[in-house]
Each structure stands twice: as structure tokens, then as C-alpha cells.
Amino acid sequence: MNGWAQIAAPQFNLRLTLESGQVFHWWPEEGGGYRGLIGAIPVRVRQVCDRLCVTPGTEALVAYYFALDHDLEAICSTFPKNDPALTLAATYCRGIRMIRQPLWECLATFLTSSMKQVAHIRQMSHAIRHQFGNPIEGWEPLAVYPEPERLAQATEEQLRACGLGYRARHLLGTAQAVAQGVVDLEAVRAMDDEAALAELCRLPGVGPKIANCVLLFAYERTRAFPIDVWIERVLRETYFKRKRNTTVRQLKEFAAGYFGPYGGYAQQYLFHHARSQGRSRNLRAED
DNA sequence: CTCCAGGTTCCGG
DNA sequence: CCGGAACATGGA
């Protein structure tokens, strides 16, 4: 165990957490571990039962990043009772935690996520990091996500070259707005959920779905409930089976009232479970 | 080749 | 407020 430090990580699943669509810049290593970045700090991490082996000196950083202080047992106990679909998803996703991501990198990454598969988001994120951010020497292929000031100086064409498509205009506009202080991401921390959502939605290309992702994955707003195509399907098929003409507005209101103070956790579990099931179903259909 | 992907914006009822 | 359409790109 030379070169590793250990920390306790009960009720945690590293692989599921990293592959549940929250972050897109962690790379599998031989032996089941990962290397990635927490902000600008390169980290290696692998799980052995209820412990994490991490790069020495990053213990506290890793514990904070993966929210190991969240009491998952208590969180799941706040979920609605007698909900087989949610119970199944929560069981399947046991150990997934909401990562505490750096604000800008989370916002910028999810800004590029619209109408893109997870694999594409990873590609675009990787391209942006390598085109505009600093690579970490000896930690190939890691590169730090570029600051808004850096992207604000890019051209829309350069961003399109990273595979962004129409999202290039949005990312550029948002980078400029943040760099100029039109929207102060740190100041959003002090706002209540509703005001924070509205503030983030002022940025070009940021609507309610992306804003809620950022609130959940970066601002630690565990009530935030992003509704994407997957979750919309789950909600309709699970809770509005016979009601053909339910509006998105009604789905939002239902989710806000139904899932409770840790609705974001419920959302992530329903999302990851549905996506996993969909995949295996597609795989089965192909043979 | 067709379909669709962790949406947002703009437009006409 | 609501439903549709446009918006780019790439993997299945």
C-alpha cells in the first residue's frame, strides 16, 4: 500500500458515483481505480470495501468532494413510503452520492449537455479542457477546466471546434457574463433555492434543467430536481400513467411537493436506474 | 440512413 | 401558459 492514504467511506460506491452522469473527467485505471481532478488538484482514488485509497494529502479534499459526510441512511428515510419504483431505484443505486463540484466547471460542463449523450458530454468536456485548460504534467490525460476569463477570450469558432455545435454561442456568452461579473457565481451561494435558480437562468443557454443540475451538483441544494428526457419519462410512466396530457409544469409541481428535502438524491437514483435499465433493454433487443 | 441524446430559445395560438 | 420548431454533432 505504498503511495496511498486511506479514508473511511461507508455507504459509498465510487464507481456508481463517478459513472452516474454527474462528472465527466474521471478516467478508469488498471485495477478498478480512477484518476481525475478535484478543481486543479490531481487525485487517484480506488475503493476497497468500505475504504478509499487516495493520493496522500488529498484525504480531506476527497471526503468533501464525494460528500462522504452525507448520511445516506437518513436521506433515504425521507423518501416517500410505498413507492416501489423509487425503492427499487434507490436499492440499485445504493452508494451514489451527490458530488460537491466546483461551481464554474459544473455550470460550463452542463451547459454543453443539452441534447447530448453522456459520452458526447465527456468528449466535449475533454476537448475544452485540453484546448483551453492546463494539462497536468505526468497525469495524462488530465487537464484543468479553463476559467471563465479564459473561455471569454475564445472565439465561437474555436469552441465549435471542440464539437459544441450551437452550444458554443451559449458557452461563450455565459463565460463572458461570469467573467464580467454580470452573474456572480459565489454570490449565488447566499441565495435561497428559488432566487438561485432564477439567477442562474439569466445566463445564455441556461434554463431550468441545467440550472437545477448545477444547484444539485455544485451548490449542494439537495432539493433541486432536474427534469430531463429520462426523468420526464419516468415521472409520466410511474406517477401519471393514465394521464396522457400532463404538462411539464405539472410534473415540476408534483416533484417539488412529492420527493421532499432530498428530492435531488431521488432524482439521481431514478435517473441512473432508468438509464441503466434502458441500456440493458437495448442490448437485449439487439441480439 | 434514421433515430435520438441529462435543453434552451423563440414564435404563434 | 402551452405546443412546435430550430438549433449541431456523433454514436448506436
Tab-separated table of C-alpha atoms (C1' of nucleotides) in Angstrom:
chain	number	residue	atom	x	y	z
A	1	MET	CA	0.000	0.000	0.000
A	2	ASN	CA	2.895	2.377	-0.574
A	3	GLY	CA	1.868	5.711	-2.075
A	4	TRP	CA	-1.687	5.547	-0.813
A	5	ALA	CA	-3.596	7.072	2.064
A	6	GLN	CA	-6.823	5.534	3.298
A	7	ILE	CA	-10.082	7.064	4.411
A	8	ALA	CA	-13.304	5.513	5.651
A	9	ALA	CA	-16.116	5.512	3.105
A	10	PRO	CA	-19.119	3.593	4.400
A	11	GLN	CA	-22.275	3.548	2.281
A	12	PHE	CA	-20.355	4.714	-0.726
A	13	ASN	CA	-19.949	3.342	-4.241
A	14	LEU	CA	-17.136	5.074	-6.097
A	15	ARG	CA	-17.801	3.512	-9.484
A	16	LEU	CA	-21.527	4.226	-9.496
A	17	THR	CA	-20.977	7.758	-8.254
A	18	LEU	CA	-18.416	8.580	-10.931
A	19	GLU	CA	-20.414	6.923	-13.698
A	20	SER	CA	-23.852	8.270	-12.807
A	21	GLY	CA	-23.593	11.284	-15.090
A	22	GLN	CA	-22.572	13.914	-12.548
A	23	VAL	CA	-18.967	14.352	-13.674
A	24	PHE	CA	-17.206	13.605	-16.952
A	25	HIS	CA	-13.497	13.897	-16.252
A	26	TRP	CA	-12.569	10.758	-14.285
A	27	TRP	CA	-10.619	8.037	-16.035
A	28	PRO	CA	-10.552	4.356	-15.114
A	29	GLU	CA	-7.186	2.879	-14.216
A	30	GLU	CA	-5.904	-0.671	-14.118
A	31	GLY	CA	-7.267	-2.415	-11.056
A	32	GLY	CA	-10.594	-0.631	-10.824
A	33	GLY	CA	-9.420	2.757	-9.578
A	34	TYR	CA	-9.753	6.178	-11.193
A	35	ARG	CA	-7.684	9.247	-11.775
A	36	GLY	CA	-9.284	12.636	-12.012
A	37	LEU	CA	-9.256	16.240	-10.886
A	38	ILE	CA	-10.868	17.980	-7.968
A	39	GLY	CA	-10.628	21.527	-9.219
A	40	ALA	CA	-6.946	21.789	-10.115
A	41	ILE	CA	-5.785	19.004	-7.796
A	42	PRO	CA	-4.998	15.665	-9.455
A	43	VAL	CA	-6.209	12.674	-7.469
A	44	ARG	CA	-6.035	8.912	-7.725
A	45	VAL	CA	-8.703	7.011	-5.899
A	46	ARG	CA	-9.843	3.434	-5.628
A	47	GLN	CA	-12.275	1.666	-3.390
A	48	VAL	CA	-11.587	-1.376	-1.258
A	49	CYS	CA	-14.785	-2.380	0.529
A	50	ASP	CA	-15.684	0.422	2.930
A	51	ARG	CA	-12.469	2.341	2.429
A	52	LEU	CA	-10.979	4.605	-0.196
A	53	CYS	CA	-7.320	4.560	-1.134
A	54	VAL	CA	-6.391	8.053	-2.268
A	55	THR	CA	-3.377	10.122	-3.212
A	56	PRO	CA	-1.674	11.100	0.083
A	57	GLY	CA	-2.579	14.618	1.159
A	58	THR	CA	-5.965	14.634	-0.560
A	59	GLU	CA	-7.920	12.803	2.139
A	60	ALA	CA	-9.994	15.767	3.326
A	61	LEU	CA	-10.474	17.065	-0.204
A	62	VAL	CA	-11.723	13.713	-1.459
A	63	ALA	CA	-14.058	13.253	1.512
A	64	TYR	CA	-15.549	16.686	0.915
A	65	TYR	CA	-15.820	16.247	-2.866
A	66	PHE	CA	-17.670	12.954	-2.605
A	67	ALA	CA	-19.827	14.240	0.265
A	68	LEU	CA	-18.876	11.318	2.488
A	69	ASP	CA	-20.399	13.283	5.374
A	70	HIS	CA	-23.900	12.892	3.901
A	71	ASP	CA	-25.905	10.371	5.917
A	72	LEU	CA	-27.392	8.249	3.143
A	73	GLU	CA	-29.477	6.192	5.556
A	74	ALA	CA	-31.132	9.341	6.885
A	75	ILE	CA	-31.507	10.761	3.385
A	76	CYS	CA	-33.252	7.682	2.025
A	77	SER	CA	-35.525	7.604	5.046
A	78	THR	CA	-37.008	10.935	3.924
A	79	PHE	CA	-38.142	9.440	0.603
A	80	PRO	CA	-41.866	8.798	0.099
A	81	LYS	CA	-43.012	5.441	1.503
A	82	ASN	CA	-44.850	2.850	-0.546
A	83	ASP	CA	-43.109	3.867	-3.733
A	84	PRO	CA	-41.844	0.640	-5.341
A	85	ALA	CA	-40.230	2.406	-8.301
A	86	LEU	CA	-38.196	4.728	-6.101
A	87	THR	CA	-37.339	1.969	-3.635
A	88	LEU	CA	-36.072	-0.193	-6.481
A	89	ALA	CA	-34.006	2.648	-7.931
A	90	ALA	CA	-32.569	3.579	-4.530
A	91	THR	CA	-31.576	-0.031	-3.917
A	92	TYR	CA	-29.976	-0.327	-7.328
A	93	CYS	CA	-28.103	2.967	-6.808
A	94	ARG	CA	-27.027	2.355	-3.228
A	95	GLY	CA	-23.858	4.294	-2.514
A	96	ILE	CA	-24.272	7.026	-5.128
A	97	ARG	CA	-23.627	10.419	-3.549
A	98	MET	CA	-24.139	13.967	-4.817
A	99	ILE	CA	-20.646	15.269	-5.583
A	100	ARG	CA	-19.692	18.778	-4.424
A	101	GLN	CA	-18.326	20.142	-7.688
A	102	PRO	CA	-16.552	23.432	-8.352
A	103	LEU	CA	-19.178	25.972	-9.485
A	104	TRP	CA	-17.875	27.121	-12.834
A	105	GLU	CA	-16.708	23.766	-14.125
A	106	CYS	CA	-20.061	22.201	-13.253
A	107	LEU	CA	-22.033	25.036	-14.834
A	108	ALA	CA	-19.943	25.103	-18.006
A	109	THR	CA	-19.988	21.336	-18.425
A	110	PHE	CA	-23.743	21.014	-18.033
A	111	LEU	CA	-24.237	23.992	-20.296
A	112	THR	CA	-22.884	21.827	-23.095
A	113	SER	CA	-25.061	18.862	-22.129
A	114	SER	CA	-28.241	19.823	-23.971
A	115	MET	CA	-29.342	17.191	-26.469
A	116	LYS	CA	-26.150	15.233	-25.976
A	117	GLN	CA	-25.459	11.733	-24.736
A	118	VAL	CA	-23.205	11.303	-21.721
A	119	ALA	CA	-20.386	10.022	-23.951
A	120	HIS	CA	-20.598	13.193	-26.044
A	121	ILE	CA	-20.565	15.435	-22.996
A	122	ARG	CA	-17.396	13.697	-21.903
A	123	GLN	CA	-15.807	14.259	-25.324
A	124	MET	CA	-16.676	17.963	-25.404
A	125	SER	CA	-15.509	18.485	-21.831
A	126	HIS	CA	-12.238	16.747	-22.603
A	127	ALA	CA	-11.712	18.831	-25.750
A	128	ILE	CA	-12.364	22.100	-23.897
A	129	ARG	CA	-10.037	21.140	-21.071
A	130	HIS	CA	-7.225	20.305	-23.487
A	131	GLN	CA	-7.803	23.211	-25.837
A	132	PHE	CA	-8.020	25.921	-23.193
A	133	GLY	CA	-7.026	24.481	-19.808
A	134	ASN	CA	-3.719	23.471	-18.260
A	135	PRO	CA	-2.740	19.817	-18.647
A	136	ILE	CA	-1.417	18.115	-15.520
A	137	GLU	CA	2.145	17.003	-16.112
A	138	GLY	CA	2.546	13.261	-15.683
A	139	TRP	CA	-1.190	12.749	-15.243
A	140	GLU	CA	-2.242	12.169	-18.823
A	141	PRO	CA	-4.964	12.790	-19.924
A	142	LEU	CA	-5.978	15.175	-17.139
A	143	ALA	CA	-6.339	18.910	-17.765
A	144	VAL	CA	-7.859	21.602	-15.548
A	145	TYR	CA	-11.133	23.115	-16.712
A	146	PRO	CA	-10.388	26.622	-18.057
A	147	GLU	CA	-11.555	29.628	-16.039
A	148	PRO	CA	-14.417	31.739	-17.423
A	149	GLU	CA	-11.935	34.530	-18.164
A	150	ARG	CA	-10.054	32.200	-20.467
A	151	LEU	CA	-13.114	30.951	-22.337
A	152	ALA	CA	-14.437	34.501	-22.580
A	153	GLN	CA	-11.426	35.258	-24.772
A	154	ALA	CA	-12.067	32.324	-27.089
A	155	THR	CA	-13.937	32.672	-30.353
A	156	GLU	CA	-17.180	30.903	-31.067
A	157	GLU	CA	-15.398	29.107	-33.877
A	158	GLN	CA	-12.734	27.744	-31.518
A	159	LEU	CA	-15.440	26.414	-29.241
A	160	ARG	CA	-17.260	24.836	-32.165
A	161	ALA	CA	-14.030	23.055	-32.992
A	162	CYS	CA	-14.444	21.249	-29.661
A	163	GLY	CA	-17.647	19.710	-31.008
A	164	LEU	CA	-20.028	22.067	-29.221
A	165	GLY	CA	-22.259	22.910	-32.173
A	166	TYR	CA	-24.860	25.554	-31.319
A	167	ARG	CA	-23.814	25.289	-27.647
A	168	ALA	CA	-20.643	27.222	-28.493
A	169	ARG	CA	-22.554	30.502	-28.570
A	170	HIS	CA	-24.148	29.754	-25.199
A	171	LEU	CA	-20.889	28.785	-23.506
A	172	LEU	CA	-19.129	31.872	-24.849
A	173	GLY	CA	-21.940	34.175	-23.726
A	174	THR	CA	-22.073	32.594	-20.291
A	175	ALA	CA	-18.279	32.699	-19.873
A	176	GLN	CA	-18.319	36.391	-20.727
A	177	ALA	CA	-21.196	37.119	-18.362
A	178	VAL	CA	-19.430	35.355	-15.500
A	179	ALA	CA	-16.026	36.860	-16.316
A	180	GLN	CA	-17.545	40.355	-16.375
A	181	GLY	CA	-19.355	39.810	-13.110
A	182	VAL	CA	-22.825	40.131	-14.644
A	183	VAL	CA	-23.602	36.960	-12.704
A	184	ASP	CA	-21.585	36.269	-9.545
A	185	LEU	CA	-21.490	32.506	-9.028
A	186	GLU	CA	-20.140	32.818	-5.482
A	187	ALA	CA	-22.894	35.248	-4.537
A	188	VAL	CA	-25.478	32.682	-5.615
A	189	ARG	CA	-24.449	30.580	-2.620
A	190	ALA	CA	-26.205	33.013	-0.293
A	191	MET	CA	-29.492	32.924	-2.200
A	192	ASP	CA	-32.445	30.678	-1.460
A	193	ASP	CA	-33.222	27.920	-3.953
A	194	GLU	CA	-35.762	29.909	-5.936
A	195	ALA	CA	-33.607	33.029	-6.259
A	196	ALA	CA	-30.536	30.954	-7.086
A	197	LEU	CA	-32.431	29.184	-9.869
A	198	ALA	CA	-33.611	32.472	-11.330
A	199	GLU	CA	-30.140	33.967	-11.137
A	200	LEU	CA	-28.505	31.059	-12.979
A	201	CYS	CA	-31.252	31.141	-15.617
A	202	ARG	CA	-30.159	34.659	-16.544
A	203	LEU	CA	-27.153	33.121	-18.279
A	204	PRO	CA	-27.492	32.356	-22.004
A	205	GLY	CA	-28.134	28.687	-22.647
A	206	VAL	CA	-29.027	28.035	-19.029
A	207	GLY	CA	-32.637	27.032	-18.424
A	208	PRO	CA	-34.350	25.293	-15.517
A	209	LYS	CA	-32.906	21.845	-16.199
A	210	ILE	CA	-29.251	22.873	-16.361
A	211	ALA	CA	-29.673	25.356	-13.511
A	212	ASN	CA	-31.118	22.621	-11.315
A	213	CYS	CA	-28.220	20.311	-12.192
A	214	VAL	CA	-25.789	22.993	-11.051
A	215	LEU	CA	-27.792	23.666	-7.886
A	216	LEU	CA	-27.740	19.948	-7.083
A	217	PHE	CA	-24.187	19.037	-8.121
A	218	ALA	CA	-22.335	22.223	-7.164
A	219	TYR	CA	-24.410	24.271	-4.712
A	220	GLU	CA	-25.429	21.317	-2.564
A	221	ARG	CA	-29.132	22.064	-2.958
A	222	THR	CA	-30.362	18.556	-2.312
A	223	ARG	CA	-33.952	19.559	-3.048
A	224	ALA	CA	-33.163	20.569	-6.652
A	225	PHE	CA	-34.880	18.225	-9.121
A	226	PRO	CA	-33.606	18.487	-12.699
A	227	ILE	CA	-36.142	17.163	-15.212
A	228	ASP	CA	-34.539	15.803	-18.366
A	229	VAL	CA	-35.921	13.443	-21.005
A	230	TRP	CA	-35.213	10.372	-18.859
A	231	ILE	CA	-36.795	11.706	-15.683
A	232	GLU	CA	-39.750	13.047	-17.617
A	233	ARG	CA	-40.383	9.550	-18.961
A	234	VAL	CA	-40.029	8.021	-15.501
A	235	LEU	CA	-42.414	10.530	-13.939
A	236	ARG	CA	-45.032	10.074	-16.644
A	237	GLU	CA	-44.865	6.276	-16.651
A	238	THR	CA	-44.679	5.907	-12.878
A	239	TYR	CA	-46.858	8.640	-11.421
A	240	PHE	CA	-49.064	9.786	-14.314
A	241	LYS	CA	-49.656	6.512	-16.123
A	242	ARG	CA	-53.252	7.189	-17.155
A	243	LYS	CA	-52.998	10.944	-17.541
A	244	ARG	CA	-51.958	11.413	-21.116
A	245	ASN	CA	-51.905	15.232	-21.185
A	246	THR	CA	-49.862	16.163	-18.149
A	247	THR	CA	-47.796	19.298	-18.715
A	248	VAL	CA	-44.174	19.735	-17.737
A	249	ARG	CA	-45.333	22.402	-15.312
A	250	GLN	CA	-47.482	19.845	-13.502
A	251	LEU	CA	-44.615	17.363	-13.388
A	252	LYS	CA	-42.420	20.008	-11.772
A	253	GLU	CA	-45.006	20.882	-9.163
A	254	PHE	CA	-45.544	17.226	-8.383
A	255	ALA	CA	-41.825	16.547	-7.996
A	256	ALA	CA	-41.296	19.611	-5.813
A	257	GLY	CA	-44.008	18.522	-3.408
A	258	TYR	CA	-43.630	14.768	-3.529
A	259	PHE	CA	-39.949	13.871	-3.185
A	260	GLY	CA	-39.083	16.076	-0.216
A	261	PRO	CA	-35.901	17.741	1.068
A	262	TYR	CA	-33.611	15.241	-0.671
A	263	GLY	CA	-35.509	15.139	-3.938
A	264	GLY	CA	-32.233	15.619	-5.780
A	265	TYR	CA	-30.994	12.274	-4.489
A	266	ALA	CA	-34.266	10.635	-5.512
A	267	GLN	CA	-33.938	12.220	-8.920
A	268	GLN	CA	-30.407	10.942	-9.410
A	269	TYR	CA	-31.396	7.427	-8.375
A	270	LEU	CA	-34.402	7.389	-10.702
A	271	PHE	CA	-32.265	8.806	-13.491
A	272	HIS	CA	-29.396	6.378	-13.181
A	273	HIS	CA	-31.657	3.378	-12.704
A	274	ALA	CA	-33.793	4.245	-15.741
A	275	ARG	CA	-30.733	4.849	-17.869
A	276	SER	CA	-29.144	1.561	-16.843
A	277	GLN	CA	-32.345	-0.358	-17.490
A	278	GLY	CA	-32.815	1.331	-20.845
A	279	ARG	CA	-29.318	0.357	-21.855
A	280	SER	CA	-29.613	-3.297	-20.944
A	281	ARG	CA	-33.007	-3.408	-22.625
A	282	ASN	CA	-31.460	-2.025	-25.802
A	283	LEU	CA	-28.620	-4.505	-25.582
A	284	ARG	CA	-31.066	-7.391	-25.229
A	285	ALA	CA	-33.067	-6.122	-28.178
A	286	GLU	CA	-30.030	-6.222	-30.388
A	287	ASP	CA	-29.476	-9.965	-30.329
B	1	DC	C1'	-29.643	6.025	-43.344
B	2	DT	C1'	-32.584	7.079	-39.377
B	3	DC	C1'	-33.043	7.974	-34.661
B	4	DC	C1'	-32.029	10.331	-30.528
B	5	DA	C1'	-29.322	12.368	-26.893
B	6	DG	C1'	-29.118	14.773	-18.753
B	7	DG	C1'	-32.486	21.603	-23.403
B	8	DT	C1'	-32.984	26.367	-24.485
B	9	DT	C1'	-34.906	29.861	-27.113
B	10	DC	C1'	-38.114	31.872	-29.989
B	11	DC	C1'	-42.612	32.023	-32.011
B	12	DG	C1'	-47.650	31.727	-32.808
B	13	DG	C1'	-52.126	30.273	-30.607
C	1	DC	C1'	-49.190	29.313	-20.178
C	2	DC	C1'	-48.703	25.708	-23.902
C	3	DG	C1'	-47.124	23.070	-28.015
C	4	DG	C1'	-43.764	23.171	-32.027
C	5	DA	C1'	-39.649	24.080	-34.447
C	6	DA	C1'	-34.925	25.239	-34.959
C	7	DC	C1'	-30.515	24.503	-33.308
C	8	DA	C1'	-25.270	20.966	-34.393
C	9	DT	C1'	-22.997	16.755	-33.677
C	10	DG	C1'	-21.927	11.974	-33.253
C	11	DG	C1'	-22.835	7.205	-31.593
C	12	DA	C1'	-25.927	3.300	-31.959
